[in-house]
Short mmCIF file of N, CA and C in Angstrom, two decimals:
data_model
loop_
_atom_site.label_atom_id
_atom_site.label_comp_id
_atom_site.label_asym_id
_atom_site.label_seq_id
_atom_site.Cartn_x
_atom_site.Cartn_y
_atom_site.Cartn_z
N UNK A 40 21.50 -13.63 -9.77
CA UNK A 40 20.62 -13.20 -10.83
C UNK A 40 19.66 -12.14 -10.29
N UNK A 41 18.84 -12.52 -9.47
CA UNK A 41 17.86 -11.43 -8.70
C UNK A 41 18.11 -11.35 -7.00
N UNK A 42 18.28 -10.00 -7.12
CA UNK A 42 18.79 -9.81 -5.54
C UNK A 42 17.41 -9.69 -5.14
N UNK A 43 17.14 -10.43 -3.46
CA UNK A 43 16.31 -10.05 -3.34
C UNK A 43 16.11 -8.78 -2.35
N UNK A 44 14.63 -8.51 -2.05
CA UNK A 44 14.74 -6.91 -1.26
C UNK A 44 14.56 -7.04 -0.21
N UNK A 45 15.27 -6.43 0.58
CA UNK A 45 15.42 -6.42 1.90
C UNK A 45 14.13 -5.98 2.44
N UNK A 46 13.68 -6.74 3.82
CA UNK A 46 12.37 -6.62 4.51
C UNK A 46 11.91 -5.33 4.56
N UNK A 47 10.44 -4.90 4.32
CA UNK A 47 10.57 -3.97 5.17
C UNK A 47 9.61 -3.47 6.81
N UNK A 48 9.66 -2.54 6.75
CA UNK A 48 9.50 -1.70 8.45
C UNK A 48 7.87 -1.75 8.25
N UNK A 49 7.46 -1.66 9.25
CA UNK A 49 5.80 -1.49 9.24
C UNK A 49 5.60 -0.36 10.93
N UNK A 50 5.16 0.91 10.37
CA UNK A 50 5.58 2.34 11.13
C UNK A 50 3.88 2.37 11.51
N UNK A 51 3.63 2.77 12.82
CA UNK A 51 2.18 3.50 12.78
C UNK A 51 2.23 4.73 13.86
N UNK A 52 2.22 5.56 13.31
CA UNK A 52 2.01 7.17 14.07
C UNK A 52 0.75 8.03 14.54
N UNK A 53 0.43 7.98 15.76
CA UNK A 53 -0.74 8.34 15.88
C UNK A 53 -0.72 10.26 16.28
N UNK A 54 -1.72 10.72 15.32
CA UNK A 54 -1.62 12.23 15.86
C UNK A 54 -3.19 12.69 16.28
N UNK A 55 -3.08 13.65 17.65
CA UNK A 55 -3.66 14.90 18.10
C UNK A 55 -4.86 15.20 17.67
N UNK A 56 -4.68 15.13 16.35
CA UNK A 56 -5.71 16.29 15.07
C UNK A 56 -5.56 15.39 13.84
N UNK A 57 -7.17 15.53 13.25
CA UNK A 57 -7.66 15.18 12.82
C UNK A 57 -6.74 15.12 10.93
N UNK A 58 -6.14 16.36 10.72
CA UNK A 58 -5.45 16.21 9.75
C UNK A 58 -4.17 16.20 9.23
N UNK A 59 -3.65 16.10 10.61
CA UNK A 59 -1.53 15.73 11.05
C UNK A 59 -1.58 14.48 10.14
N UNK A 60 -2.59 13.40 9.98
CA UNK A 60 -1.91 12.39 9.39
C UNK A 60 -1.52 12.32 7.51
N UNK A 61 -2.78 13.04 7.37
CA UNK A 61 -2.60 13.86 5.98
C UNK A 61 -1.53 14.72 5.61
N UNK A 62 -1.18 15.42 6.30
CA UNK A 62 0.18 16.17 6.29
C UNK A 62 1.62 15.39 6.19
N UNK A 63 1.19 14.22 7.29
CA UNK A 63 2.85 13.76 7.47
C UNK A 63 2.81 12.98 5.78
N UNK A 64 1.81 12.25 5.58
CA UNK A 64 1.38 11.28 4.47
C UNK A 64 2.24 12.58 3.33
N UNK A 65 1.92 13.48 3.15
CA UNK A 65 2.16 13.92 1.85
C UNK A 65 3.84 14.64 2.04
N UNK A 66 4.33 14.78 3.37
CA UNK A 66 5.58 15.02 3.70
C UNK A 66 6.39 13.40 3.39
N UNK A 67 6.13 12.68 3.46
CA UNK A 67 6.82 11.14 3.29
C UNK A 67 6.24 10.83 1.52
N UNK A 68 5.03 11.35 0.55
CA UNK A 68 5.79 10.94 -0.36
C UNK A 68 6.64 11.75 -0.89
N UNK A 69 6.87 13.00 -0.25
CA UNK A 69 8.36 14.21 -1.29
C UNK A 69 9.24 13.30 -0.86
N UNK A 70 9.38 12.82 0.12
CA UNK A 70 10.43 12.06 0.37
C UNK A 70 10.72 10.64 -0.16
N UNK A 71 10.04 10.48 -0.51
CA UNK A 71 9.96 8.96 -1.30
C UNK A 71 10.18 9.50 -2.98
N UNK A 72 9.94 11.07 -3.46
CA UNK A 72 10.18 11.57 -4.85
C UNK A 72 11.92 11.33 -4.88
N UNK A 73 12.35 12.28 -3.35
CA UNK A 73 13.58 12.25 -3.33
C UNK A 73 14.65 10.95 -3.33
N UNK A 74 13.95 10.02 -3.10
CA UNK A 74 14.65 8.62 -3.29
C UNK A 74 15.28 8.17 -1.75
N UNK A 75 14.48 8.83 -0.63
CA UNK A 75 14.91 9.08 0.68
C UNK A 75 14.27 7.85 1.33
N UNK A 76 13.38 6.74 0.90
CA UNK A 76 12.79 5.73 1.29
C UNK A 76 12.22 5.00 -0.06
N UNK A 77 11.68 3.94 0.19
CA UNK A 77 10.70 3.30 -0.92
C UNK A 77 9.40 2.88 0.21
N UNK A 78 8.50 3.83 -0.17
CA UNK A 78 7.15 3.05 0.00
C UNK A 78 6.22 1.99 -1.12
N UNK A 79 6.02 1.07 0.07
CA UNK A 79 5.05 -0.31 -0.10
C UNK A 79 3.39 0.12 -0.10
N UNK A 80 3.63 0.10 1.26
CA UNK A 80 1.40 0.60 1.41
C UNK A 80 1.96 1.80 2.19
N UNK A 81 0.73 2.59 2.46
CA UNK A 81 0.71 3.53 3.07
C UNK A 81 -0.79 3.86 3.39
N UNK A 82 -1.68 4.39 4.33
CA UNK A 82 -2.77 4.76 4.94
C UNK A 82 -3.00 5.07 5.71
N UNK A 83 -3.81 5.98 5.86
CA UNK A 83 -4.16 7.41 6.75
C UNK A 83 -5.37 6.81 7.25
N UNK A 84 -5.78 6.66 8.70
CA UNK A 84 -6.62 6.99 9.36
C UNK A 84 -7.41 7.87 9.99
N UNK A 85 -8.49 8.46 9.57
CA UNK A 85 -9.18 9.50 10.41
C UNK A 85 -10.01 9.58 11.28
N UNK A 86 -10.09 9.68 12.05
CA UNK A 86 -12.05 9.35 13.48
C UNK A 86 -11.86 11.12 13.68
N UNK A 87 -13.33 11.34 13.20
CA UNK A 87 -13.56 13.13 13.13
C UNK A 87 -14.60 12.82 14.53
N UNK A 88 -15.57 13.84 15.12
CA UNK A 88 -16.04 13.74 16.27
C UNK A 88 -17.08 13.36 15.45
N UNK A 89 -18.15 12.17 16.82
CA UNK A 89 -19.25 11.69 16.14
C UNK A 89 -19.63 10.96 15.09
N UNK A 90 -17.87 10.36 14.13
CA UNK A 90 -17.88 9.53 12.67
C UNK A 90 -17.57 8.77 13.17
N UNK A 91 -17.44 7.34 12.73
CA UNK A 91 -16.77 6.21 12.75
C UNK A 91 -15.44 6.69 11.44
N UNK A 92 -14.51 5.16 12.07
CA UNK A 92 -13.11 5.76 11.12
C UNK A 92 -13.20 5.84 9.57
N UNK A 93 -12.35 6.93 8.81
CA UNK A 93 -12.38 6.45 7.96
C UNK A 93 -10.91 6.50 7.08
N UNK A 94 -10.85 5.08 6.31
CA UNK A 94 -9.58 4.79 6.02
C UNK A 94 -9.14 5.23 4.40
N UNK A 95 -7.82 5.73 4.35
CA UNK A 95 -7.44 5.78 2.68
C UNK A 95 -5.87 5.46 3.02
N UNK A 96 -6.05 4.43 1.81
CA UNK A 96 -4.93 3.80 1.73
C UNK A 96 -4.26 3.48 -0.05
N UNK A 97 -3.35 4.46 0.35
CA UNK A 97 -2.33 4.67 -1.12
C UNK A 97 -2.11 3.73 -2.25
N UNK A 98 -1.07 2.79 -1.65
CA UNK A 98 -0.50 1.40 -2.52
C UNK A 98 -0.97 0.67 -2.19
N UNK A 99 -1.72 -0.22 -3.36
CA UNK A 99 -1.65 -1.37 -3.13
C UNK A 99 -1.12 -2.69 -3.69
N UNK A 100 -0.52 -3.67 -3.08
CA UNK A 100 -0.12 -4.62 -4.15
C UNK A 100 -0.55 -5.60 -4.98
N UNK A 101 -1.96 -5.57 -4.54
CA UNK A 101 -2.35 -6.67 -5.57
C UNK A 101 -2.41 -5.90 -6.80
N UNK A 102 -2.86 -4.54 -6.77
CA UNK A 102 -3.13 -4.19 -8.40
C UNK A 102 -1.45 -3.42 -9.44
N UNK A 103 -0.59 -3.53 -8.34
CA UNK A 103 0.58 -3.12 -9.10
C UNK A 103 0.98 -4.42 -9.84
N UNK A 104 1.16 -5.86 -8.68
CA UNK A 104 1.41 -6.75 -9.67
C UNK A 104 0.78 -7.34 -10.45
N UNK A 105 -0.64 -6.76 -10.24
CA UNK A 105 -1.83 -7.26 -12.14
C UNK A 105 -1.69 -6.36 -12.82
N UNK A 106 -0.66 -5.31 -12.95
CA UNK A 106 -0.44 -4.50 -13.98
C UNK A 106 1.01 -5.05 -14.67
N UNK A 107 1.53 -5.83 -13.54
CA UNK A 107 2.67 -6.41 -14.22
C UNK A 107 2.38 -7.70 -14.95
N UNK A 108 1.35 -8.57 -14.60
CA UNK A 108 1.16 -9.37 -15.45
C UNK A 108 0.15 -9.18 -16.66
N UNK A 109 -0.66 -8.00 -16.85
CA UNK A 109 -0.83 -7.32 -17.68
C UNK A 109 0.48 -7.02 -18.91
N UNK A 110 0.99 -6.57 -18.46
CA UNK A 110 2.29 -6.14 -19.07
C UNK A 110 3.03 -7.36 -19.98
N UNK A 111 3.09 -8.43 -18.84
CA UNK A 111 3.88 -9.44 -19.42
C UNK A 111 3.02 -10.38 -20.55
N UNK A 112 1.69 -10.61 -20.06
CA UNK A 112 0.87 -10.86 -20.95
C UNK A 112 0.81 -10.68 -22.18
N UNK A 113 1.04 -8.95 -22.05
CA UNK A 113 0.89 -8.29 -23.94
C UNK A 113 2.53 -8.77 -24.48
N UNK A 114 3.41 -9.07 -23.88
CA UNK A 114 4.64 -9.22 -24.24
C UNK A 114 4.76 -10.80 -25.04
N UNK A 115 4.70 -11.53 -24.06
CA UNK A 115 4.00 -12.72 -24.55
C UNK A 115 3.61 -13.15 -25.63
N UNK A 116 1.96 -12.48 -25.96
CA UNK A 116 1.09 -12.38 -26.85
C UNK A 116 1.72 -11.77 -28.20
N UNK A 117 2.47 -10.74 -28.13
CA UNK A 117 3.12 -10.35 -28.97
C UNK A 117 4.22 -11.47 -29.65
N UNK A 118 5.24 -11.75 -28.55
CA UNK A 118 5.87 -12.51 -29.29
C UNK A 118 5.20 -14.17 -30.14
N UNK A 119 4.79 -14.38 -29.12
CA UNK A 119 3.88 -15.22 -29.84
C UNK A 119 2.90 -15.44 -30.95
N UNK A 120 2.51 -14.49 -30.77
CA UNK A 120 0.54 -14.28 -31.90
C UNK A 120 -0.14 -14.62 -31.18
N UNK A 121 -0.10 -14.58 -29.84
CA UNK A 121 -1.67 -15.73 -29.60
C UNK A 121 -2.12 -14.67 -28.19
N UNK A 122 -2.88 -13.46 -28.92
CA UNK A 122 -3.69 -12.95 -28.40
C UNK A 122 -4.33 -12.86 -26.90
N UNK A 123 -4.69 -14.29 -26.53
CA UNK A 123 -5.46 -14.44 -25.63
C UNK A 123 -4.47 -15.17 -24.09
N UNK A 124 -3.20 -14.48 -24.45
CA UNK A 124 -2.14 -14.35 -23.57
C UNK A 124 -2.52 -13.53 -22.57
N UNK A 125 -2.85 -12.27 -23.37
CA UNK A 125 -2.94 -11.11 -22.06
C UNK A 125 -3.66 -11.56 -21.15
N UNK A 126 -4.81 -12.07 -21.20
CA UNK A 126 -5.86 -12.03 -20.27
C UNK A 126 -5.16 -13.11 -19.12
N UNK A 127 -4.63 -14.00 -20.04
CA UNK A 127 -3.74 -14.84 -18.79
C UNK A 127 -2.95 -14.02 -17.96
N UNK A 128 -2.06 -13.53 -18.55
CA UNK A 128 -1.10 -12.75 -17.87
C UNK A 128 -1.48 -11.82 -16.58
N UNK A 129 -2.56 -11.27 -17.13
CA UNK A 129 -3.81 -10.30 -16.47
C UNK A 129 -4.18 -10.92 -14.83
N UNK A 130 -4.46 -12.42 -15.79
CA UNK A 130 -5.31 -13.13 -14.12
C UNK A 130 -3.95 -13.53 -13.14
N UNK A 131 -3.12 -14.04 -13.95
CA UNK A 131 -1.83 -14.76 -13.66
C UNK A 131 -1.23 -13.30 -12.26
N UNK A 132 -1.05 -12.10 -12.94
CA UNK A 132 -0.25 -11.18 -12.33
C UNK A 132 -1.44 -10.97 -10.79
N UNK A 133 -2.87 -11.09 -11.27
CA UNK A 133 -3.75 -10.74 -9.87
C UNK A 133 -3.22 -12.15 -8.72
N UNK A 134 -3.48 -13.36 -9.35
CA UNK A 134 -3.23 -14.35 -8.63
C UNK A 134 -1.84 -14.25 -7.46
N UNK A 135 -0.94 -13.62 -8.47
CA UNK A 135 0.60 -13.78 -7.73
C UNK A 135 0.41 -12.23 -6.69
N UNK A 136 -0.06 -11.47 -7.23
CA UNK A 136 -0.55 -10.31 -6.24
C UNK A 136 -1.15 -10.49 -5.05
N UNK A 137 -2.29 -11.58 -4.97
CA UNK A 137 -2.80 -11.54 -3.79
C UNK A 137 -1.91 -12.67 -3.00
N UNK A 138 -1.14 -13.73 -3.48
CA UNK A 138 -0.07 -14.16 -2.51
C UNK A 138 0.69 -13.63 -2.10
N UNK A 139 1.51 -12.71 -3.06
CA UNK A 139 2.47 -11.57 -2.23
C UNK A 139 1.71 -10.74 -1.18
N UNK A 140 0.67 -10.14 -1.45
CA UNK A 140 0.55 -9.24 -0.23
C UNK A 140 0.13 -10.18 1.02
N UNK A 141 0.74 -9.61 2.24
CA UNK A 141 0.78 -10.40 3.17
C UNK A 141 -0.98 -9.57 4.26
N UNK A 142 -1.29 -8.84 3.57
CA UNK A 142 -2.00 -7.80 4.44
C UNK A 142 -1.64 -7.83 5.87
N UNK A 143 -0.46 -7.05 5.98
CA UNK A 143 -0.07 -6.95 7.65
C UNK A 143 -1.21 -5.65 7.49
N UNK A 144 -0.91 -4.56 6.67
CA UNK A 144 -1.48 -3.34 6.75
C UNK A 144 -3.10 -2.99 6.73
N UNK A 145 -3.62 -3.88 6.20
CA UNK A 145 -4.81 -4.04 6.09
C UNK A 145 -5.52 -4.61 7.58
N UNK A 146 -4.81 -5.40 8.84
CA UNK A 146 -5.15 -6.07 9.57
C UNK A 146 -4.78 -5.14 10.62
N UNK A 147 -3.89 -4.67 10.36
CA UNK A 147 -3.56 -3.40 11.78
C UNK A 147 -4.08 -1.93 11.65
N UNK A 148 -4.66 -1.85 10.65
CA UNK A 148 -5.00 -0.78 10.33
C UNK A 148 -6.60 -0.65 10.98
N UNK A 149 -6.85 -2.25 10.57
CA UNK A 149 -8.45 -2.51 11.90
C UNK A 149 -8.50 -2.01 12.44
N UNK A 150 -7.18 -2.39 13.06
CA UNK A 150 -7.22 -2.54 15.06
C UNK A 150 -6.65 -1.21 15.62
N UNK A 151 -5.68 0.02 14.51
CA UNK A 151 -5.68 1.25 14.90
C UNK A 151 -7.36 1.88 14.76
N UNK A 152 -7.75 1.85 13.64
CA UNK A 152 -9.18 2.51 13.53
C UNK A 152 -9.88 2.21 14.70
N UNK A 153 -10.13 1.12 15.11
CA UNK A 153 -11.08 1.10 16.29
C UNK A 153 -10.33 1.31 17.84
N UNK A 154 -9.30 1.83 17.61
CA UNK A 154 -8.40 2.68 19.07
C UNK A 154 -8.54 3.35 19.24
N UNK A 155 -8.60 4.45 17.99
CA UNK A 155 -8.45 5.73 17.47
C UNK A 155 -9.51 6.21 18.42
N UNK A 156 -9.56 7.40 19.08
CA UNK A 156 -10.61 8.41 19.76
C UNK A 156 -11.16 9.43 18.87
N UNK A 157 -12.14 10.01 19.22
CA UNK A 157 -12.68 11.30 18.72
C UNK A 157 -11.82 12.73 18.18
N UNK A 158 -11.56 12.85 16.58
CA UNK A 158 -10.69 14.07 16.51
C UNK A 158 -9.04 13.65 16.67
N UNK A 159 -8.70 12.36 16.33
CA UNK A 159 -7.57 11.87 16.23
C UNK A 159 -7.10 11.43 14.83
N UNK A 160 -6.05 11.16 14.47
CA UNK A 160 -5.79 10.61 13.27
C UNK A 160 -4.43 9.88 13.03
N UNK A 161 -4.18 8.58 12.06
CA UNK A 161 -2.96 8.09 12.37
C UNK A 161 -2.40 7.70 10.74
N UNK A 162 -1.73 7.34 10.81
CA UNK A 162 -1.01 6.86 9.62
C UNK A 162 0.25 5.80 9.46
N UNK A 163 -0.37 5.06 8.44
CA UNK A 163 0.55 3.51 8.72
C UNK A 163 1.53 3.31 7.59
N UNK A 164 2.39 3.12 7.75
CA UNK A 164 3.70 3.34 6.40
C UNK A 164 4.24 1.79 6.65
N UNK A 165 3.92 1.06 5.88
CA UNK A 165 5.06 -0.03 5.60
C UNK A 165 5.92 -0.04 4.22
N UNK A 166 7.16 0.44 4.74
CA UNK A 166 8.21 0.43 3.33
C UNK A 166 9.88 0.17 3.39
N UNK A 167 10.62 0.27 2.99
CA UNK A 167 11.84 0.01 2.95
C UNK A 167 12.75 1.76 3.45
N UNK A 168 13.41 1.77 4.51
CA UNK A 168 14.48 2.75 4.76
C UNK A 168 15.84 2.73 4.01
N UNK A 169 16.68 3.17 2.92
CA UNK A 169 17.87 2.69 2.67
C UNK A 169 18.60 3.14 3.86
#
């Protein structure tokens, strides 16, 4: 009935300069347009001289799957009549969101930021390779 998805990779690349990680980041999602990978999370690390790090990070899963129980909610509610579905659905989809995400990316992403040197930058890709 439902296949499930194969694991995926958890990548961290550290670059030189301060804005290689921004670059590779926007070179991997054309490639993810092209159907050449599926990204999960993704986040860029920066340490500029004299800053502490600072992090941006793309996907996340808790709020994709409270948009799915959003979704299913109004579906629900619809078929039903009973309105006050969505909001279930709403909390229901956050709840199952924060069990799925495992925050590997969120926890290593710590421990790159505070490695990271002066004028360096890295970027962390956890996603599926076909």
């Amino acid at each position: 009935m439902f296949k499930k998805k194969p694991e995926g990779s958890l990548v961290a690349l550290v670059f030189d300069d301060p804005y290689k990680a921004d670059e590779a980041r926007a070179t991997l999602l054309r490639l993810e347009g092209e159907g050449a990978l599926d990204i999960e999370e993704m986040a860029v690390i920066v340490r500029k001289d004299g800053e502490k790090y600072r992090v941006s990070q793309d996907a996340n899963t808790v709020s994709k799957d409270q948009k799915w129980g959003h979704r299913l909610g109004h579906l629900v509610g619809m078929v039903t009549g009973v309105g006050p579905l969505t909001l279930v659905g709403t909390l229901g989809g956050r709840v199952v969101g924060m069990f799925t995400d495992n925050e590997v990316t969120n926890r290593f992403t710590k421990e790159i930021g505070k490695e990271l040197t002066a004028g360096t930058s890295a970027l962390i890709l956890f996603g599926r390779f076909p």
